[in-house]
Coordinates of C-alpha atoms and ligand atoms in Angstrom, one line a residue:
M686 CA 4.2 -3.9 33.5
T687 CA 2.0 -1.1 34.9
V688 CA -1.8 -0.9 34.6
M689 CA -2.7 2.1 32.5
R690 CA -5.2 4.5 33.9
M691 CA -7.8 6.2 31.7
S692 CA -7.9 9.0 34.2
A693 CA -4.3 9.9 33.4
L694 CA -4.2 8.8 29.8
Y695 CA -3.8 11.4 27.0
A696 CA -6.4 10.0 24.7
P697 CA -8.9 12.7 23.9
T698 CA -11.8 10.9 22.2
L699 CA -14.3 12.7 20.0
K700 CA -18.1 12.1 19.9
E701 CA -18.6 13.4 16.5
D702 CA -17.1 12.3 13.2
P703 CA -14.4 14.7 12.0
A704 CA -15.5 16.6 8.9
D705 CA -12.8 15.7 6.5
A706 CA -12.3 12.1 7.3
E707 CA -13.7 10.1 4.4
I708 CA -12.9 6.5 5.4
A709 CA -13.3 4.4 8.6
S710 CA -9.7 4.2 9.7
H711 CA -9.1 7.9 9.4
R712 CA -12.3 8.7 11.2
L713 CA -11.9 6.2 14.0
L714 CA -8.2 6.8 14.7
L715 CA -9.0 10.5 15.1
R716 CA -12.1 9.8 17.2
A717 CA -10.4 7.3 19.4
G718 CA -7.7 9.9 20.3
M719 CA -4.9 7.9 18.6
I720 CA -3.7 10.4 16.0
R721 CA -4.1 14.2 15.2
K722 CA -3.6 16.0 12.0
E723 CA -1.0 18.8 11.9
A724 CA -1.3 19.6 8.2
A725 CA -2.1 17.8 5.0
G726 CA -0.5 14.4 5.2
L727 CA 1.3 15.2 8.5
Y728 CA 0.1 13.5 11.7
S729 CA 1.0 13.2 15.4
F730 CA 0.7 9.8 17.1
L731 CA -0.9 10.2 20.5
P732 CA 0.0 7.7 23.3
L733 CA -2.5 5.0 22.2
G734 CA -1.6 5.3 18.6
M735 CA 2.0 5.2 19.6
R736 CA 1.5 1.9 21.5
V737 CA 0.0 0.3 18.4
L738 CA 2.8 1.7 16.2
R739 CA 5.3 0.2 18.6
K740 CA 3.6 -3.2 18.5
I741 CA 3.6 -3.2 14.7
E742 CA 7.3 -2.1 14.7
N743 CA 8.2 -4.9 17.1
I744 CA 6.5 -7.6 15.0
V745 CA 8.3 -6.2 12.0
R746 CA 11.6 -6.2 13.9
E747 CA 11.2 -9.7 15.2
E748 CA 10.4 -11.1 11.8
M749 CA 13.3 -9.2 10.2
D750 CA 15.8 -10.3 12.8
S751 CA 14.7 -14.0 12.5
H752 CA 15.0 -13.8 8.7
G753 CA 18.5 -12.5 8.4
G754 CA 18.0 -8.8 8.9
Q755 CA 20.2 -6.4 10.9
E756 CA 18.8 -3.1 12.1
L757 CA 20.6 0.1 11.5
L758 CA 19.5 3.8 11.2
M759 CA 20.4 6.1 8.3
P760 CA 19.9 9.8 8.0
F761 CA 16.5 11.1 7.0
V762 CA 18.0 14.1 5.3
Q763 CA 20.1 13.0 2.4
P764 CA 22.8 14.8 0.3
A765 CA 21.6 15.6 -3.2
E766 CA 25.0 14.4 -4.5
L767 CA 24.0 10.8 -4.0
W768 CA 20.7 11.3 -6.0
H769 CA 22.7 12.8 -8.8
R770 CA 24.9 9.8 -8.8
S771 CA 22.0 7.4 -9.1
G772 CA 20.3 9.5 -11.7
R773 CA 17.1 9.8 -9.6
W774 CA 17.6 13.6 -8.8
D775 CA 16.1 14.1 -12.3
D776 CA 13.9 10.9 -12.5
Y777 CA 12.1 11.0 -9.2
G778 CA 9.8 13.9 -9.9
D779 CA 7.8 16.2 -7.6
E780 CA 7.4 13.7 -4.7
L781 CA 11.0 14.4 -3.9
L782 CA 11.2 17.3 -1.4
R783 CA 14.5 19.2 -2.1
L784 CA 16.0 21.7 0.3
K785 CA 19.2 23.8 1.0
D786 CA 21.2 24.3 4.1
R787 CA 22.7 27.7 5.1
H788 CA 25.7 27.1 2.9
G789 CA 23.6 26.5 -0.1
N790 CA 24.2 22.7 -0.2
E791 CA 21.3 20.7 -1.6
F792 CA 19.6 17.9 0.2
V793 CA 16.4 15.8 0.0
L794 CA 14.1 14.4 2.6
G795 CA 14.4 10.7 2.2
P796 CA 11.5 9.1 0.3
T797 CA 13.4 5.8 0.3
H798 CA 17.0 4.9 1.0
E799 CA 18.6 3.0 -1.9
E800 CA 21.2 5.8 -2.5
I801 CA 22.3 6.1 1.1
I802 CA 22.6 2.4 1.7
T803 CA 24.5 1.7 -1.5
N804 CA 26.9 4.5 -0.7
L805 CA 27.2 3.2 2.9
V806 CA 28.4 -0.3 1.9
D807 CA 30.7 1.2 -0.8
N808 CA 34.3 0.2 0.1
E809 CA 33.1 -1.6 3.2
L810 CA 31.4 -4.7 1.9
R811 CA 34.5 -5.5 0.0
S812 CA 34.5 -9.2 -0.7
Y813 CA 32.1 -12.0 -1.6
K814 CA 33.0 -13.4 1.8
D815 CA 31.1 -10.5 3.4
L816 CA 27.9 -11.5 1.6
P817 CA 25.0 -11.9 1.9
K818 CA 23.9 -9.0 4.0
N819 CA 20.4 -7.7 4.8
L820 CA 20.3 -4.2 6.5
Y821 CA 17.1 -2.5 7.6
Q822 CA 15.8 0.5 9.5
I823 CA 12.4 1.6 10.8
Q824 CA 12.2 5.3 10.1
L825 CA 10.4 8.4 8.7
K826 CA 10.0 8.9 5.0
F827 CA 8.8 11.9 3.2
R828 CA 7.0 12.0 -0.1
D829 CA 5.4 15.1 -1.3
E830 CA 2.3 13.2 -2.5
R831 CA 0.1 15.0 -5.0
R832 CA -3.0 14.0 -3.0
P833 CA -2.3 13.1 0.6
R834 CA -5.5 11.6 1.9
F835 CA -7.2 8.9 4.0
G836 CA -5.3 9.8 7.1
L837 CA -2.3 7.5 7.6
L838 CA -3.0 5.5 4.4
R839 CA -1.5 8.2 2.2
G840 CA 0.5 10.6 4.3
R841 CA 3.4 12.8 3.2
E842 CA 5.5 12.0 6.2
F843 CA 5.1 8.3 7.2
I844 CA 6.9 5.5 8.9
M845 CA 8.5 2.7 6.8
K846 CA 10.6 -0.3 7.5
D847 CA 13.0 -0.5 4.6
A848 CA 15.4 -3.3 4.1
Y849 CA 18.1 -3.8 1.5
S850 CA 19.8 -7.0 0.7
F851 CA 23.2 -7.5 -1.0
D852 CA 24.2 -10.7 -2.7
M853 CA 26.9 -11.9 -5.0
D854 CA 24.7 -13.8 -7.5
E855 CA 21.2 -14.5 -8.7
E856 CA 20.9 -17.6 -6.5
G857 CA 21.7 -15.5 -3.4
L858 CA 19.3 -12.8 -4.4
E859 CA 16.5 -15.3 -4.9
K860 CA 17.2 -16.7 -1.4
S861 CA 17.2 -13.2 0.2
Y862 CA 14.0 -12.4 -1.6
Q863 CA 12.3 -15.5 -0.5
Q864 CA 13.3 -15.0 3.1
M865 CA 11.8 -11.5 3.0
R866 CA 8.6 -12.9 1.4
E867 CA 8.3 -15.3 4.3
A868 CA 9.0 -12.7 6.9
Y869 CA 6.4 -10.4 5.3
S870 CA 3.8 -13.1 5.2
N871 CA 4.4 -13.8 8.9
M872 CA 4.1 -10.1 9.7
C873 CA 0.7 -9.9 8.0
E874 CA -0.5 -13.1 9.9
R875 CA 0.7 -11.8 13.2
M876 CA -1.0 -8.5 12.7
G877 CA -4.2 -10.3 11.9
L878 CA -4.5 -8.9 8.4
D879 CA -6.6 -10.5 5.6
Y880 CA -4.1 -10.2 2.8
R881 CA -3.0 -11.4 -0.6
I882 CA 0.4 -11.4 -2.3
V883 CA 0.2 -10.0 -5.8
K884 CA 2.5 -9.6 -8.7
A885 CA 3.5 -5.9 -9.0
D886 CA 5.0 -3.4 -11.3
S887 CA 8.3 -2.3 -10.0
G888 CA 7.5 1.4 -10.7
Q889 CA 9.7 4.2 -9.4
I890 CA 12.2 2.0 -7.6
G891 CA 13.2 0.1 -10.8
G892 CA 14.4 -3.4 -11.1
N893 CA 12.7 -6.6 -12.5
E894 CA 10.7 -8.7 -10.1
S895 CA 8.3 -7.5 -7.4
E896 CA 5.3 -8.5 -5.3
E897 CA 3.0 -6.5 -3.1
F898 CA 1.2 -7.5 0.0
M899 CA -2.3 -6.2 -0.2
A900 CA -4.6 -5.9 2.8
L901 CA -8.0 -6.5 1.2
A902 CA -10.4 -3.6 1.7
E903 CA -13.1 -2.0 -0.3
S904 CA -11.7 1.5 0.5
G905 CA -8.2 0.5 -0.8
E906 CA -6.7 2.5 -3.6
A907 CA -5.2 -0.5 -5.3
E908 CA -7.0 -2.8 -7.6
L909 CA -6.0 -6.4 -8.0
V910 CA -7.1 -9.4 -10.0
Y911 CA -6.9 -12.9 -8.9
C912 CA -7.8 -16.4 -10.0
S913 CA -8.9 -19.6 -8.3
C914 CA -5.6 -21.2 -9.5
G915 CA -3.7 -18.9 -7.1
Y916 CA -2.5 -16.2 -9.6
A917 CA -2.9 -12.7 -8.2
A918 CA -1.6 -9.4 -9.6
D919 CA -1.9 -5.7 -9.2
V920 CA -4.0 -4.4 -12.2
E921 CA -1.0 -2.2 -13.1
A922 CA 1.1 -5.3 -13.6
A923 CA -1.4 -8.0 -14.8
A924 CA -1.5 -8.8 -18.5
A925 CA -4.8 -7.9 -20.1
S926 CA -6.5 -10.1 -22.7
P927 CA -8.9 -7.9 -24.7
R928 CA -10.9 -9.4 -27.5
P929 CA -11.5 -6.7 -30.0
V930 CA -14.1 -7.3 -32.7
Q931 CA -13.9 -6.7 -36.4
Y932 CA -16.4 -4.1 -37.7
K933 CA -17.8 -5.1 -41.1
A934 CA -16.4 -2.8 -43.7
D935 CA -14.6 -3.6 -46.9
T936 CA -13.2 -0.2 -47.8
L937 CA -12.0 2.9 -46.1
E938 CA -15.0 5.1 -45.7
K939 CA -15.2 8.5 -43.9
I940 CA -18.6 9.0 -42.3
A941 CA -20.2 12.0 -40.6
T942 CA -20.7 11.3 -36.9
P943 CA -22.3 14.5 -35.7
G944 CA -22.1 15.0 -31.9
V945 CA -20.2 11.7 -31.4
H946 CA -17.2 12.2 -29.0
T947 CA -17.1 9.1 -26.8
I948 CA -16.7 5.4 -27.6
A949 CA -20.1 4.7 -26.2
E950 CA -21.7 7.3 -28.5
L951 CA -19.7 5.9 -31.5
A952 CA -20.7 2.3 -30.8
E953 CA -24.3 3.4 -30.5
F954 CA -24.1 5.5 -33.7
L955 CA -22.7 2.6 -35.7
D956 CA -24.8 0.0 -33.8
C957 CA -21.8 -2.1 -33.0
E958 CA -20.0 -3.3 -29.9
E959 CA -17.6 -0.9 -28.1
A960 CA -14.9 -3.6 -28.7
A961 CA -15.2 -2.9 -32.4
C962 CA -14.1 0.8 -32.0
M963 CA -10.6 1.9 -31.2
K964 CA -10.1 4.2 -28.2
A965 CA -7.4 6.8 -28.7
F966 CA -5.2 8.5 -26.0
S967 CA -2.7 11.2 -26.6
C968 CA 0.5 11.7 -24.6
K969 CA 4.1 12.9 -24.9
D970 CA 7.5 11.3 -24.0
S971 CA 10.4 12.9 -22.2
E972 CA 11.7 14.2 -25.5
E973 CA 8.4 16.0 -26.3
N974 CA 7.5 13.6 -29.0
I975 CA 3.7 13.3 -29.4
W976 CA 2.2 9.8 -29.3
V977 CA -1.3 8.6 -29.9
L978 CA -2.1 5.2 -28.3
F979 CA -4.9 2.9 -29.4
V980 CA -6.7 0.3 -27.4
P981 CA -10.0 -1.6 -27.9
G982 CA -12.9 0.7 -27.1
N983 CA -14.0 -1.3 -24.0
Y984 CA -10.6 -1.0 -22.3
E985 CA -8.6 1.8 -20.7
V986 CA -5.0 2.8 -21.5
N987 CA -2.8 1.8 -18.5
E988 CA -0.3 4.6 -17.8
I989 CA 2.3 2.3 -16.3
K990 CA 2.3 -0.1 -19.2
A991 CA 2.3 2.8 -21.7
S992 CA 5.4 4.3 -20.0
R993 CA 7.3 1.2 -21.0
I994 CA 7.2 2.4 -24.6
V995 CA 6.6 6.1 -24.1
S996 CA 9.3 6.9 -21.6
G997 CA 8.4 9.8 -19.3
F998 CA 4.7 9.3 -20.3
T999 CA 2.7 12.5 -19.7
P1000 CA -0.9 12.9 -21.0
L1001 CA -1.5 15.9 -23.2
T1002 CA -3.5 18.8 -21.9
D1003 CA -6.3 20.1 -24.1
E1004 CA -4.2 23.1 -25.1
E1005 CA -1.3 20.8 -26.0
M1006 CA -3.6 18.6 -28.1
E1007 CA -4.8 21.6 -30.0
K1008 CA -1.3 22.9 -30.6
A1009 CA -0.3 19.4 -31.9
G1010 CA -3.2 19.5 -34.3
L1011 CA -5.1 16.7 -32.6
V1012 CA -8.8 16.7 -32.4
K1013 CA -10.2 15.5 -29.0
G1014 CA -13.0 13.0 -29.5
S1015 CA -11.9 12.2 -33.1
M1016 CA -8.3 11.0 -33.1
G1017 CA -7.3 8.3 -35.5
P1018 CA -4.1 6.9 -37.1
V1019 CA -5.2 7.9 -40.6
G1020 CA -3.9 11.4 -41.5
L1021 CA -2.3 12.3 -38.2
P1022 CA -0.1 15.5 -38.2
E1023 CA 3.5 15.0 -39.3
G1024 CA 5.8 13.4 -36.6
V1025 CA 3.0 12.1 -34.4
K1026 CA 3.9 8.5 -33.4
V1027 CA 1.4 5.7 -33.1
A1028 CA 1.3 2.8 -30.6
A1029 CA -1.3 0.2 -30.3
D1030 CA -2.4 -2.7 -28.0
E1031 CA -1.1 -6.1 -29.2
S1032 CA -4.7 -7.4 -29.5
L1033 CA -5.4 -4.9 -32.3
R1034 CA -2.9 -6.7 -34.6
A1035 CA -5.6 -9.2 -35.3
I1036 CA -8.0 -6.5 -36.5
E1037 CA -7.5 -5.8 -40.2
R1038 CA -9.9 -2.8 -40.6
W1039 CA -10.3 -0.3 -37.8
V1040 CA -13.0 2.1 -36.7
V1041 CA -11.2 5.3 -35.7
G1042 CA -11.5 9.0 -35.5
A1043 CA -10.9 11.0 -38.7
N1044 CA -8.9 13.8 -36.9
E1045 CA -11.8 16.1 -37.8
D1046 CA -14.6 17.0 -35.4
G1047 CA -17.8 15.1 -36.3
F1048 CA -16.1 12.5 -38.6
H1049 CA -14.9 8.9 -38.2
Y1050 CA -13.4 6.3 -40.5
V1051 CA -14.6 2.8 -40.7
G1052 CA -12.6 0.1 -42.6
A1053 CA -9.2 1.8 -42.1
R1054 CA -6.8 -0.8 -43.2
L1055 CA -3.8 -1.6 -41.0
G1056 CA -0.5 -1.4 -42.8
E1057 CA -2.1 0.3 -45.8
D1058 CA -4.1 3.3 -44.7
F1059 CA -1.9 3.7 -41.6
Q1060 CA 1.1 2.3 -39.8
V1061 CA 1.7 1.5 -36.2
D1062 CA 5.1 2.4 -34.8
A1063 CA 5.0 0.3 -31.7
W1064 CA 2.9 -2.6 -30.4
S1065 CA 2.6 -3.5 -26.7
D1066 CA 0.3 -4.6 -24.0
L1067 CA -1.3 -1.2 -23.2
C1068 CA -4.6 -2.1 -21.5
T1069 CA -5.6 -2.1 -17.9
V1070 CA -6.7 -5.7 -17.1
Q1071 CA -10.4 -6.2 -16.3
K1072 CA -12.4 -8.6 -14.3
G1073 CA -13.3 -11.5 -16.6
D1074 CA -10.0 -11.3 -18.6
A1075 CA -8.3 -14.7 -19.0
C1076 CA -5.9 -15.6 -16.2
P1077 CA -2.4 -15.6 -17.8
E1078 CA -1.6 -18.8 -15.9
C1079 CA -4.7 -21.0 -16.4
G1080 CA -7.1 -19.2 -18.7
L1081 CA -10.0 -19.0 -16.3
P1082 CA -11.8 -15.6 -16.0
L1083 CA -10.1 -13.4 -13.5
Q1084 CA -11.9 -11.9 -10.5
S1085 CA -11.2 -8.5 -9.0
A1086 CA -10.9 -6.9 -5.6
R1087 CA -9.6 -3.8 -3.9
G1088 CA -6.7 -3.6 -1.5
I1089 CA -4.3 -1.4 0.5
E1090 CA -0.7 -2.0 -0.4
V1091 CA 0.9 -2.5 3.0
S1092 CA 4.3 -3.7 1.8
Q1093 CA 6.3 -4.5 -1.3
I1094 CA 9.4 -6.6 -2.1
F1095 CA 11.6 -6.0 -5.1
K1096 CA 14.5 -7.7 -6.8
L1097 CA 16.6 -4.7 -7.8
G1098 CA 19.5 -6.6 -9.4
D1099 CA 22.4 -4.3 -10.1
K1100 CA 20.4 -1.1 -10.9
Y1101 CA 21.9 0.9 -8.0
S1102 CA 25.2 -0.8 -7.6
R1103 CA 25.8 -0.2 -11.4
S1104 CA 24.6 3.4 -11.6
M1105 CA 26.5 4.3 -8.4
D1106 CA 29.4 2.1 -9.4
V1107 CA 29.6 0.0 -6.2
T1108 CA 31.4 -3.3 -6.4
F1109 CA 32.8 -6.3 -4.4
M1110 CA 35.5 -8.7 -5.2
A1111 CA 34.2 -12.0 -6.4
E1112 CA 35.7 -15.4 -5.8
D1113 CA 37.7 -15.3 -9.0
G1114 CA 39.2 -12.0 -8.1
S1115 CA 37.1 -9.9 -10.4
E1116 CA 35.2 -6.8 -9.4
Q1117 CA 31.4 -7.2 -9.7
Y1118 CA 28.3 -5.3 -9.0
F1119 CA 26.2 -6.3 -6.0
L1120 CA 22.8 -7.8 -6.7
M1121 CA 20.4 -6.0 -4.4
G1122 CA 16.9 -6.4 -3.2
C1123 CA 14.7 -3.9 -1.4
Y1124 CA 11.8 -4.5 0.9
G1125 CA 9.4 -1.9 2.4
V1126 CA 6.7 -2.2 5.0
G1127 CA 4.4 0.8 5.4
V1128 CA 4.4 0.7 9.2
S1129 CA 2.0 3.6 9.7
R1130 CA -0.1 2.6 6.7
T1131 CA -0.4 -0.9 8.2
L1132 CA -1.9 0.5 11.4
A1133 CA -4.6 2.2 9.4
A1134 CA -5.2 -0.9 7.2
A1135 CA -5.8 -3.0 10.3
V1136 CA -8.5 -0.6 11.4
E1137 CA -9.9 -0.5 7.9
Q1138 CA -10.4 -4.3 8.0
S1139 CA -11.5 -4.5 11.6
H1140 CA -14.1 -2.1 12.9
D1141 CA -17.9 -1.6 13.3
D1142 CA -20.3 1.3 13.8
M1143 CA -19.1 1.7 17.4
G1144 CA -15.4 1.8 16.8
I1145 CA -12.2 0.0 16.3
I1146 CA -11.8 -3.8 16.9
W1147 CA -8.1 -4.3 17.4
P1148 CA -6.6 -7.6 16.4
V1149 CA -5.0 -8.8 19.7
G1150 CA -1.5 -8.8 18.3
I1151 CA -1.4 -5.1 17.8
A1152 CA -4.0 -3.8 20.3
P1153 CA -2.9 -0.9 22.5
A1154 CA -3.7 -3.1 25.4
H1155 CA -5.6 -6.4 25.8
I1156 CA -8.1 -5.8 28.5
C1157 CA -10.0 -2.8 29.8
V1158 CA -11.3 -3.2 33.3
I1159 CA -14.4 -0.9 33.8
P1160 CA -15.5 -0.2 37.4
L1161 CA -19.1 1.2 37.0
T1162 CA -18.6 3.4 40.0
V1163 CA -15.4 4.9 41.5
G1164 CA -14.5 6.1 44.9
D1165 CA -16.6 3.5 46.8
D1166 CA -15.1 0.8 49.0
L1167 CA -16.1 -2.2 46.9
V1168 CA -16.4 -1.8 43.2
Q1169 CA -13.3 0.3 42.5
P1170 CA -11.0 -1.7 44.9
T1171 CA -12.2 -5.0 43.3
A1172 CA -11.6 -3.6 39.8
E1173 CA -8.1 -2.4 40.8
R1174 CA -7.3 -5.9 42.2
L1175 CA -8.6 -7.6 39.1
A1176 CA -6.5 -5.3 36.9
K1177 CA -3.4 -6.0 38.9
E1178 CA -4.0 -9.8 38.7
A1179 CA -4.4 -9.7 34.9
D1180 CA -1.3 -7.5 34.7
A1181 CA 0.6 -10.0 36.7
L1182 CA -0.3 -12.7 34.1
G1183 CA 1.5 -10.7 31.6
L1184 CA -1.6 -9.2 29.9
E1185 CA -1.7 -5.5 29.1
V1186 CA -4.4 -3.8 31.1
V1187 CA -6.1 -0.5 31.3
I1188 CA -8.5 0.5 34.0
D1189 CA -11.2 3.1 33.3
D1190 CA -11.0 4.8 36.7
R1191 CA -12.6 8.0 35.5
N1192 CA -15.5 9.4 37.4
E1193 CA -17.8 9.1 34.4
R1194 CA -21.2 7.6 33.7
A1195 CA -21.1 3.9 32.7
G1196 CA -22.4 4.9 29.2
V1197 CA -19.4 7.1 28.5
K1198 CA -17.0 4.4 29.6
F1199 CA -18.7 1.7 27.5
A1200 CA -18.8 4.0 24.4
D1201 CA -15.1 4.9 24.8
A1202 CA -14.1 1.2 25.4
D1203 CA -15.9 0.2 22.2
L1204 CA -14.5 3.2 20.3
I1205 CA -10.9 2.6 21.3
G1206 CA -11.4 -1.1 20.7
W1207 CA -9.8 -3.0 23.5
P1208 CA -10.2 -6.7 22.7
L1209 CA -11.8 -7.6 26.1
Q1210 CA -13.8 -5.6 28.6
V1211 CA -14.2 -6.6 32.2
V1212 CA -17.1 -4.8 33.7
V1213 CA -17.3 -4.6 37.5
G1214 CA -20.5 -3.4 39.1
K1215 CA -22.3 -3.4 42.5
R1216 CA -25.1 -5.7 41.4
G1217 CA -22.8 -8.4 40.0
L1218 CA -20.4 -8.2 42.9
A1219 CA -23.3 -8.9 45.3
E1220 CA -23.5 -12.3 43.5
G1221 CA -19.7 -12.6 43.3
K1222 CA -19.7 -12.0 39.6
V1223 CA -18.2 -9.7 36.9
E1224 CA -19.2 -9.4 33.3
I1225 CA -16.7 -10.0 30.4
K1226 CA -17.4 -8.7 26.9
L1227 CA -15.6 -9.7 23.7
R1228 CA -15.3 -6.6 21.6
R1229 CA -15.1 -8.5 18.3
T1230 CA -18.5 -10.1 18.6
G1231 CA -20.2 -8.1 21.4
E1232 CA -20.8 -11.4 23.3
K1233 CA -21.1 -11.0 27.1
R1234 CA -20.8 -13.5 29.8
D1235 CA -20.9 -13.4 33.7
V1236 CA -18.0 -15.1 35.4
E1237 CA -17.3 -15.8 39.0
L1238 CA -15.0 -13.2 40.5
T1239 CA -12.9 -16.0 41.9
S1240 CA -12.4 -17.7 38.5
L1241 CA -11.6 -14.6 36.4
A1242 CA -7.8 -14.8 36.9
E1243 CA -7.9 -18.5 36.0
L1244 CA -9.9 -17.9 32.9
L1245 CA -7.5 -15.1 31.8
A1246 CA -4.6 -17.4 32.4
F1247 CA -6.3 -20.0 30.3
A1248 CA -6.9 -17.5 27.5
K1249 CA -3.3 -16.4 27.6
R1250 CA -2.0 -20.0 27.4
N1251 CA -4.5 -20.9 24.7
A1252 CA -3.4 -17.8 22.7
A1253 CA 0.3 -18.7 22.7
G1254 CA 1.5 -18.2 19.2
K1255 CA -2.0 -17.2 17.9
T1256 CA -2.7 -14.0 16.2
S1257 CA -6.4 -13.7 16.7
G1258 CA -9.1 -15.2 18.8
Y1259 CA -7.1 -14.6 21.9
F1260 CA -10.1 -14.3 24.2
D1261 CA -12.7 -16.2 22.0
A1262 CA -12.2 -19.4 23.9
L1263 CA -13.7 -17.8 27.0
F1264 CA -17.0 -17.4 25.2
N1265 CA -17.8 -20.7 23.6
R1266 CA -17.8 -23.0 26.5
Ligands
ATP2382 P1 1.8 3.7 -3.3 O1 1.7 2.9 -4.7 O2 0.7 3.3 -2.4 O3 2.1 5.1 -3.5 P2 4.5 2.9 -3.3 O4 4.5 1.7 -4.1 O5 5.0 4.1 -3.9 O6 3.1 3.1 -2.6 P3 6.8 1.8 -1.9 O7 7.9 2.7 -2.5 O8 6.7 0.4 -2.3 O9 5.4 2.6 -2.0 O10 7.0 1.9 -0.3 C1 6.9 0.8 0.6 C2 5.7 0.9 1.5 O11 5.6 2.2 2.1 C3 4.4 0.8 0.7 O12 4.1 -0.5 0.5 C4 3.4 1.5 1.6 O13 2.9 0.6 2.6 C5 4.2 2.6 2.3 N1 3.9 3.9 1.7 C6 4.3 4.4 0.5 N2 3.8 5.6 0.3 C7 3.1 5.9 1.5 C8 2.4 7.1 1.9 N3 2.3 8.1 1.1 N4 1.8 7.0 3.1 C9 1.9 6.0 3.9 N5 2.6 4.9 3.6 C10 3.2 4.8 2.4
MG2383 MG1 5.0 -0.1 -3.6

């Protein structure tokens, strides 16, 4: 390899925090000169950011290749025709960026590649003898996110590794899925991430079984619940266990509740628990039917769960509510306008008499009798799970945490092979639909997630497995005939050991070099100065802990060789062994 030179490197560091960067990874990646913003959700990777990206890609590639994957590359621009065939041209919504070429042909910028890959294997994976196959690529994706933010965490253009498996039966699919689960766990380990595997909702992609790999972080957009028994799930997927309370009332009674518009106000007015009042939420389905959903007052309606019964779930705007004859802050199932449908959370089946809005501003009902005063058209789990809900596997109270979804694995089954009519010939000669799985790693998001988990006030602390280089050699003076030549020699020796080395050969003050080294986050710093050299010593500093130690010039190479041997196969603590002996 070659020793990188800070004097030549294009890594413009910033002293000040960029104004619009809200979270650490965004701020530090900009400040460390690793990325630059071009427009909302569009970033350039500068050389150091690129090095980290390549490391992540290579870990992903190695794990994919050793778990049955084969790399290919598909077009980023995809013909609309395929999206019509799968039905997602209409279903995918505004995140799909559509465009036309000069002949008026329609295309999309690929947000994911199920359509392309399914079409690709059509007529070419012909027989069960060709199965299983797992094909992947590492490539750009584009999703016109409503709110691109947090730098690389939610971009519009981003880099994903997407893999697709093809199997002939459930057993094969299960095997492919488990292989990917193992590959993904290894990737997270090797990148030094603190992560959890959680049950997930299969969302936009469709299909039936899915898990997400969450890098735990307070700044994460995802919420998860977990239990000491090992159960863990995304809040969007976890079953909630609300315990609504019966309000004491024997008959239907309409009461004046002036100024009461929220559940908290209603509970206070009635002097009861929020769990004794029913919270209402209005929405419409894709056929413009109006629905009012009811959940216990101390829970929230979960949009993803709700969309299982209200297909195309869209909350009503204030105007739409008014037009539909609904009264915000006082909706209830008794006396709703004609045609409005009612759905309620399963837990409310147990409540005989409900506390609900009277569909009239300033009035509520108590004692509204289920099945008599009103009917419920559909029952379902509608609530977002909460900390303290019973674990669906062992019953203990669930705990909660936040995370960044770095990857997700899905069993798709025959969703795409069926909708696009792509089959293979089975052993008995019949034509059957492939059973597919799809598996995505957010490569650029993972880069940011690693920084989110590993930084301090001074800057980034790269996990060794993905650091832009392992060691930064810092000569405190340059241009002299002792310090710089010694530093150059040490850098070459470390390089010869197979470590990645950068030398800060800029003619800058020591303070500037130290600040940049901490900001960029090289795992180990080797500081070479006149005073130390007079005693035959250099100083090494472990970025992760800030620990410093003087070592004999003559033993540095040996120590680094030891660290490297010691680190074989390890993902962190590469250089730690140099400090605790
Ligand atoms: P999210 O729920 O965060 O929007 P998703 O579930 O829609 O993500 P998938 O379709 O599962 O995303 O895509 C696979 C991976 O691609 C995700 O696990 C994530 O790491 C990454 N990813 C998705 N959207 C973005 C984005 N806007 N910016 C960066 N990475 C993304
Ligand atoms: Mg996902």
